[in-house]
XYZ file of C-alpha atoms in Angstrom:
479
model
C -0.082 0.178 0.055
C 1.147 3.555 -0.885
C 1.084 5.781 2.148
C 2.136 9.443 2.205
C 1.966 11.382 5.757
C 3.509 14.789 5.077
C 3.014 17.704 2.698
C 5.913 19.371 0.714
C 6.114 22.905 1.920
C 9.015 25.412 1.928
C 11.339 22.784 0.683
C 10.857 20.286 3.541
C 8.268 17.288 4.107
C 6.107 18.671 6.922
C 3.576 16.764 9.044
C 0.056 18.094 8.619
C -1.724 19.855 11.250
C -4.523 17.479 11.643
C -4.807 13.741 11.906
C -7.246 13.313 8.915
C -6.465 10.843 6.040
C -8.133 10.421 2.721
C -8.214 6.692 1.153
C -7.333 5.964 -2.568
C -8.683 2.950 -4.099
C -7.595 1.137 -7.183
C -9.691 1.461 -10.232
C -9.361 -2.206 -11.142
C -10.414 -4.060 -8.108
C -11.762 -1.486 -5.825
C -9.228 -2.367 -3.128
C -7.258 -0.001 -0.968
C -4.446 1.670 -3.044
C -3.111 3.891 -0.468
C -3.812 6.799 1.891
C -2.667 10.414 1.903
C -3.161 13.397 4.506
C -6.230 15.448 4.697
C -4.950 19.014 4.707
C -6.772 21.873 6.765
C -6.928 25.394 6.036
C -3.984 26.270 8.085
C -1.924 23.533 6.058
C -2.758 25.626 2.681
C -1.915 28.840 4.596
C 1.374 27.595 5.391
C 1.930 26.376 1.972
C 1.093 29.945 0.593
C 3.194 31.859 3.202
C 6.134 29.657 1.786
C 5.353 30.438 -1.853
C 5.118 34.230 -0.858
C 8.570 34.187 0.914
C 10.137 32.432 -2.212
C 8.333 34.732 -4.830
C 10.569 37.684 -5.301
C 13.872 35.606 -5.606
C 12.472 32.995 -7.676
C 11.140 35.791 -10.113
C 14.455 37.371 -10.311
C 16.182 33.962 -11.045
C 17.359 34.312 -14.683
C 15.136 32.214 -17.147
C 18.164 30.027 -18.102
C 18.411 28.883 -14.572
C 14.859 28.222 -14.236
C 15.013 26.220 -17.234
C 17.853 24.132 -15.798
C 15.575 23.100 -12.993
C 12.866 22.139 -15.509
C 14.949 20.042 -17.485
C 16.399 18.256 -14.237
C 12.736 17.814 -13.099
C 12.105 16.073 -16.567
C 14.893 13.886 -16.106
C 13.874 12.841 -12.544
C 10.244 11.998 -13.861
C 11.710 9.969 -16.860
C 13.595 7.756 -14.232
C 10.414 7.025 -12.492
C 8.414 6.793 -15.693
C 7.236 3.169 -15.179
C 6.391 3.728 -11.485
C 4.238 6.704 -12.559
C 2.374 4.695 -15.317
C 1.700 2.020 -12.995
C 0.509 4.292 -10.107
C -1.668 6.500 -12.557
C -3.415 3.478 -14.158
C -4.326 2.450 -10.655
C -5.764 5.771 -9.999
C -7.518 6.330 -13.197
C -8.241 3.176 -14.980
C -6.299 3.980 -18.081
C -4.776 0.988 -19.778
C -1.022 0.820 -18.913
C -0.100 0.828 -22.545
C -1.737 4.085 -23.027
C -0.835 5.535 -19.768
C 2.937 5.093 -20.538
C 2.458 7.252 -23.441
C -0.399 9.922 -22.458
C 0.068 10.009 -18.772
C 3.560 9.896 -18.412
C 5.885 10.671 -21.805
C 3.577 13.531 -22.638
C 3.794 15.391 -19.319
C 7.868 14.813 -19.486
C 7.820 16.323 -22.902
C 6.016 19.467 -21.479
C 8.545 19.907 -18.672
C 11.302 19.964 -21.398
C 9.159 22.398 -23.717
C 8.631 24.792 -21.075
C 12.379 24.714 -20.339
C 13.074 25.852 -23.979
C 10.453 28.430 -23.816
C 11.921 29.913 -20.668
C 15.149 30.397 -22.691
C 13.811 31.575 -26.061
C 10.759 33.814 -24.941
C 10.905 37.439 -25.410
C 10.351 38.967 -22.255
C 10.380 42.671 -23.035
C 10.114 44.735 -26.307
C 10.255 48.382 -27.192
C 7.281 49.891 -28.297
C 7.459 53.690 -29.122
C 8.819 55.432 -25.993
C 7.781 52.315 -23.689
C 9.524 49.275 -22.733
C 6.941 46.550 -22.446
C 7.948 43.797 -20.218
C 6.597 40.535 -19.229
C 6.708 39.751 -15.285
C 5.639 36.727 -13.393
C 2.082 36.837 -11.861
C 3.264 35.730 -8.592
C 2.009 32.971 -6.418
C -0.081 30.481 -8.292
C -2.511 28.046 -6.953
C -3.070 24.955 -8.892
C -6.039 22.739 -8.388
C -5.973 19.624 -10.612
C -8.102 16.954 -11.472
C -7.955 13.094 -11.329
C -8.410 12.047 -15.048
C -5.090 13.052 -16.294
C -3.266 13.864 -12.955
C 0.263 14.237 -13.948
C -0.245 16.024 -17.321
C -2.948 18.692 -15.815
C -0.380 19.191 -13.018
C 2.408 19.953 -15.634
C 0.413 22.168 -17.774
C 0.057 24.409 -14.731
C 3.246 24.100 -12.668
C 5.680 23.763 -15.438
C 5.030 27.049 -17.383
C 4.291 28.808 -13.983
C 7.706 27.991 -12.627
C 9.308 28.836 -16.192
C 7.562 32.152 -16.060
C 8.867 32.753 -12.530
C 6.063 32.213 -10.539
C 5.848 30.042 -7.292
C 3.079 27.541 -6.862
C 1.037 25.749 -4.462
C -0.450 22.598 -5.889
C -3.680 20.748 -4.623
C -4.030 17.730 -6.709
C -7.257 15.636 -6.706
C -7.752 13.348 -3.617
C -8.939 10.713 -6.137
C -5.563 10.422 -7.913
C -2.725 11.977 -5.941
C 0.127 9.808 -5.646
C 1.895 11.079 -9.120
C 1.902 14.587 -7.545
C 3.929 13.134 -4.422
C 6.268 11.463 -7.100
C 6.702 14.992 -8.533
C 7.488 16.648 -5.103
C 9.883 13.903 -4.470
C 11.701 14.759 -7.661
C 11.542 18.337 -7.202
C 13.019 17.741 -3.753
C 15.892 15.736 -5.168
C 16.782 18.169 -7.863
C 17.137 20.977 -5.263
C 14.422 23.470 -6.446
C 14.744 26.641 -4.156
C 12.737 26.180 -0.983
C 8.982 27.349 -1.298
C 9.062 27.635 -5.031
C 6.827 24.493 -5.475
C 4.551 23.431 -2.529
C 2.001 20.470 -2.276
C -0.856 20.021 -0.035
C -3.729 17.575 -0.427
C -7.208 17.782 0.991
C -10.617 18.396 0.085
C -11.874 21.123 -2.324
C -14.126 22.976 0.050
C -11.372 23.262 2.378
C -7.716 23.237 0.617
C -8.934 24.297 -2.720
C -11.168 27.114 -1.546
C -8.418 28.600 0.588
C -6.273 29.100 -2.525
C -9.014 30.715 -4.513
C -9.571 32.887 -1.564
C -6.543 33.865 -0.133
C -5.248 37.345 -1.043
C -1.869 36.485 -1.261
C -2.547 34.169 -4.159
C -2.258 36.103 -7.254
C -3.512 33.553 -9.703
C -5.601 30.261 -9.592
C -5.490 27.643 -12.083
C -8.241 25.308 -11.968
C -9.346 22.092 -13.960
C -12.281 20.264 -13.154
C -16.063 20.244 -13.426
C -18.085 23.227 -14.488
C -19.871 23.218 -11.211
C -16.578 23.483 -9.232
C -14.944 26.037 -11.693
C -18.121 28.340 -10.907
C -17.486 28.189 -7.205
C -13.636 28.911 -7.649
C -14.611 31.826 -9.648
C -17.071 33.177 -7.180
C -14.483 32.784 -4.391
C -11.618 34.118 -6.392
C -13.607 37.124 -7.512
C -13.449 38.542 -3.549
C -9.639 39.423 -4.265
C -9.752 40.195 -7.947
C -7.105 37.403 -8.657
C -6.438 36.167 -12.114
C -8.414 32.868 -12.586
C -7.857 30.229 -15.333
C -10.495 27.719 -15.994
C -10.553 24.387 -17.705
C -13.814 22.696 -17.304
C -16.352 20.559 -18.816
C -17.444 19.725 -22.428
C -20.088 17.975 -24.494
C -18.243 18.098 -27.822
C -19.800 17.360 -31.116
C -18.214 15.264 -33.937
C -20.215 16.301 -37.261
C -20.095 13.893 -40.088
C -21.159 15.861 -43.282
C -22.890 13.987 -46.070
C -19.667 13.701 -48.060
C -17.665 12.253 -45.307
C -16.239 8.578 -45.180
C -18.511 7.306 -42.548
C -16.585 4.358 -41.406
C -13.573 6.655 -40.705
C -15.658 8.836 -39.010
C -17.534 6.557 -36.765
C -14.270 4.935 -35.786
C -12.426 8.251 -35.159
C -15.149 9.520 -33.155
C -15.304 6.479 -30.961
C -11.577 6.587 -30.211
C -11.906 10.376 -29.175
C -15.049 9.323 -27.043
C -13.788 6.385 -25.132
C -10.191 7.549 -24.636
C -9.351 6.993 -20.784
C -12.952 5.432 -20.704
C -14.661 8.701 -21.510
C -13.047 10.500 -18.596
C -11.871 13.111 -20.880
C -13.225 16.608 -20.842
C -12.505 17.268 -24.516
C -14.170 13.625 -25.475
C -16.442 13.535 -28.606
C -19.427 12.164 -27.211
C -22.037 13.608 -29.751
C -21.787 12.137 -33.233
C -23.822 14.268 -35.442
C -24.927 12.211 -38.674
C -27.255 12.997 -41.493
C -30.581 11.793 -41.023
C -30.214 9.771 -44.158
C -27.305 8.025 -43.090
C -28.297 7.124 -39.593
C -28.547 3.445 -40.300
C -25.076 3.063 -41.614
C -23.660 5.109 -38.641
C -25.438 2.867 -36.501
C -24.255 -0.539 -37.877
C -20.765 0.781 -38.047
C -20.898 1.910 -34.484
C -22.247 -1.300 -33.208
C -19.331 -3.105 -35.015
C -16.689 -0.626 -33.940
C -17.643 -1.054 -30.183
C -17.005 -4.640 -30.388
C -13.429 -4.075 -30.493
C -13.129 -1.907 -27.223
C -12.738 -5.003 -24.916
C -12.752 -4.614 -21.336
C -9.917 -5.778 -19.377
C -7.287 -5.280 -16.219
C -5.813 -1.948 -17.010
C -2.288 -3.372 -15.995
C -2.475 -5.869 -18.726
C -0.692 -4.385 -21.981
C -3.388 -6.022 -24.019
C -6.405 -4.189 -22.513
C -8.119 -1.907 -25.012
C -10.585 -0.390 -22.425
C -10.183 0.091 -18.813
C -12.360 0.908 -15.683
C -13.585 4.280 -14.290
C -11.440 6.081 -11.455
C -14.108 5.316 -8.674
C -17.337 3.815 -7.432
C -19.162 7.319 -7.447
C -18.020 7.745 -10.988
C -19.391 4.404 -12.253
C -22.621 5.098 -10.529
C -22.848 8.482 -12.294
C -22.487 6.818 -15.767
C -24.802 4.253 -15.133
C -27.368 6.642 -14.096
C -26.950 8.575 -17.327
C -27.374 5.593 -19.443
C -30.782 4.565 -17.712
C -31.567 8.366 -18.198
C -31.038 8.297 -21.866
C -32.995 5.027 -22.350
C -35.890 6.330 -20.078
C -35.874 9.685 -22.439
C -36.183 7.414 -25.710
C -33.132 6.628 -26.814
C -32.023 3.491 -28.650
C -29.530 1.413 -27.205
C -27.113 0.156 -29.906
C -24.401 -1.163 -27.642
C -23.533 -1.581 -23.883
C -25.891 -0.679 -21.227
C -26.018 0.264 -17.386
C -25.488 -3.329 -16.330
C -22.240 -4.252 -14.541
C -20.098 -6.059 -17.382
C -20.003 -9.913 -16.727
C -16.811 -11.000 -15.224
C -15.907 -7.385 -14.175
C -18.014 -6.922 -10.883
C -14.609 -6.016 -8.870
C -13.581 -2.639 -9.756
C -15.419 0.177 -11.541
C -16.072 -1.021 -14.902
C -18.700 0.295 -17.330
C -19.868 -1.251 -20.726
C -18.836 0.908 -23.630
C -22.200 2.131 -24.824
C -23.619 3.783 -27.819
C -27.062 5.463 -27.730
C -28.985 6.043 -30.863
C -31.583 8.427 -32.021
C -30.756 10.846 -29.236
C -32.962 13.920 -29.276
C -30.739 17.164 -29.117
C -32.761 18.506 -25.993
C -32.528 15.256 -23.849
C -30.083 15.031 -20.813
C -27.589 12.628 -22.237
C -27.206 15.056 -25.333
C -26.673 18.042 -23.090
C -24.869 17.138 -20.016
C -21.389 15.790 -19.575
C -21.405 12.165 -18.722
C -17.510 11.559 -18.305
C -17.756 7.686 -19.277
C -17.515 5.681 -22.313
C -21.158 6.614 -23.807
C -21.523 7.947 -27.300
C -24.908 9.576 -28.223
C -25.750 9.681 -32.026
C -27.735 12.576 -33.266
C -29.141 13.132 -36.647
C -29.493 16.301 -38.318
C -31.222 17.709 -41.687
C -28.530 19.866 -43.226
C -25.318 21.426 -42.746
C -26.884 24.458 -40.980
C -28.899 22.150 -38.839
C -25.838 20.386 -37.682
C -23.968 23.440 -36.906
C -26.938 24.601 -34.880
C -26.708 21.397 -32.829
C -23.296 21.499 -32.199
C -23.586 25.039 -30.733
C -26.675 24.365 -28.713
C -24.879 23.669 -25.589
C -23.533 25.318 -22.583
C -20.044 23.983 -23.473
C -17.473 24.744 -26.063
C -14.186 22.718 -25.451
C -13.674 20.587 -28.425
C -15.317 19.019 -31.412
C -14.698 17.558 -34.834
C -15.644 17.742 -38.412
C -15.646 15.159 -41.076
C -15.834 15.692 -44.842
C -14.445 14.502 -48.005
C -13.545 18.145 -48.758
C -11.149 19.514 -46.157
C -11.875 23.095 -47.150
C -15.706 22.371 -46.409
C -14.698 20.742 -43.184
C -12.750 23.900 -42.140
C -15.489 26.158 -43.106
C -17.986 24.422 -40.958
C -15.335 24.120 -38.116
C -14.967 28.003 -38.036
C -18.782 28.199 -37.375
C -18.499 25.939 -34.128
C -17.983 27.959 -30.920
C -15.401 25.791 -29.359
C -11.737 26.028 -28.344
C -10.397 23.168 -30.650
C -11.865 21.355 -33.648
C -10.201 18.207 -35.311
C -10.646 17.904 -39.096
C -11.097 14.446 -40.333
C -9.310 13.065 -37.289
C -6.581 15.582 -37.145
C -3.930 14.673 -34.045
C -4.004 16.707 -30.722
C -1.026 19.256 -30.868
C 0.552 19.856 -27.539
C 1.857 23.190 -28.804
C -1.618 24.393 -29.958
C -3.679 26.282 -27.564
C -6.221 24.271 -25.197
C -9.232 25.735 -23.573
C -12.849 26.377 -23.926
C -15.595 28.830 -24.927
C -18.708 29.386 -22.862
C -18.944 27.167 -19.854
C -16.017 25.318 -20.976
C -13.859 27.805 -19.388
C -11.336 30.717 -19.837
C -7.699 30.895 -20.584
C -5.768 28.536 -22.453
C -2.964 25.601 -21.744
C -0.162 24.335 -23.629
C 2.577 25.692 -25.756
C 3.447 29.324 -25.458
C -0.179 30.166 -24.921
C -0.126 28.537 -21.611
C 3.104 30.031 -20.662
C 1.700 33.612 -21.179
C -1.124 32.795 -18.738
C 1.169 33.181 -16.139
C 2.675 36.475 -17.004
C 1.716 40.175 -16.542
C 2.555 43.102 -18.778
C 4.228 46.159 -17.457
C 5.075 49.187 -19.374
C 7.907 51.500 -18.558
C 7.447 54.944 -20.334
C 10.510 56.932 -21.028
C 10.664 60.637 -21.932
C 10.592 60.834 -25.651
C 13.744 62.262 -27.330
C 13.319 65.662 -28.674
C 13.514 66.375 -32.149
C 16.523 68.314 -33.385
C 15.881 71.976 -34.492
């Protein structure tokens, strides 16, 4: 069993103020995986104080030196890559083969990328009689989720440190062990005391303290839209910067000239990645009404390839969900969809035979889903695809945009220019054209209630910088 009983604050492992603990369960069998401390508000305040103390010296540290620390952290994580993959697979349910690439290798590459940006970014420029400089925003509170735990930690902490900010991290209590491994690596590389601090606990206590505290200059949050609204509300009292990466209900539009087989296969892949526990999952498949039967048959055939299995096995294609609560949530949505008139094409709400242990859900496809129903409008966060029909291109765009969310989506067409034209009409942060691959250097973030601010690449780096203008007296013209 994995046990941590201290926080990392001010460059030291510190005993928590209280005696409370939080249990973490393995996604594959539901057994106790380990335990972490349940932090109190005073623990978070101590971490914030340490970050404030380190703030000015870290901001004054040359970017090249900051970059050197980031490279050392990347190397330290790489040395523990297999350990991280196994831990995250246990926490989230992602199959180990995918975890190695998505949950571990990708974050390590992010650390290296932000090290490079720290060295190449132009921090100041002349604009007329002004010198416009970019300075670190200050103390950053990072609140991260359980579905891509190390990655979402990395795309906040790495650019913040590279920009010269100090950080207090509160990871999800559902998937916290990778955060402790990161803290161990950071301690090993000798990052100056207080630059990075780790506390764990529940959102209403530790998370809200980060959002509320006047000494925290920015809070970067990834999680549900409901929780994001609360973070915004609390943070508004101190007018701090807030970056939110929230929920999604992304539409994959298949135009009438598209390769339907490729579109259905690609959409299912985008829907079922990480067992559907992905905010950018393509969970609404929009097809022409005249091609519904074709899409239905292809979806039923494709789902059969997503075989369930123990996520610790290299051969597993689809693993469990992260928790019992998450499984119950997804099952309830499937029942709701059927009650509201959806056609069951594949899967269902029953526990898969042979997978009674752990948090497994059948990969599910619901057909003839009406756009106004619950499963077409609310984020399910599980392996559930809804097929919705439309009449024409304008109708498809209307349905895609008829959502409180706007995080991602896709367009499929035999004419790439047509697909791009339709994509421009969708109010969402990212659109994949004919299955275009995710680009870690492109900005990621949402419109509407999917949040604000952007992560990844230089766009994520700039989130942690403020503008300052130094105005000089203009030179007098010669007589």
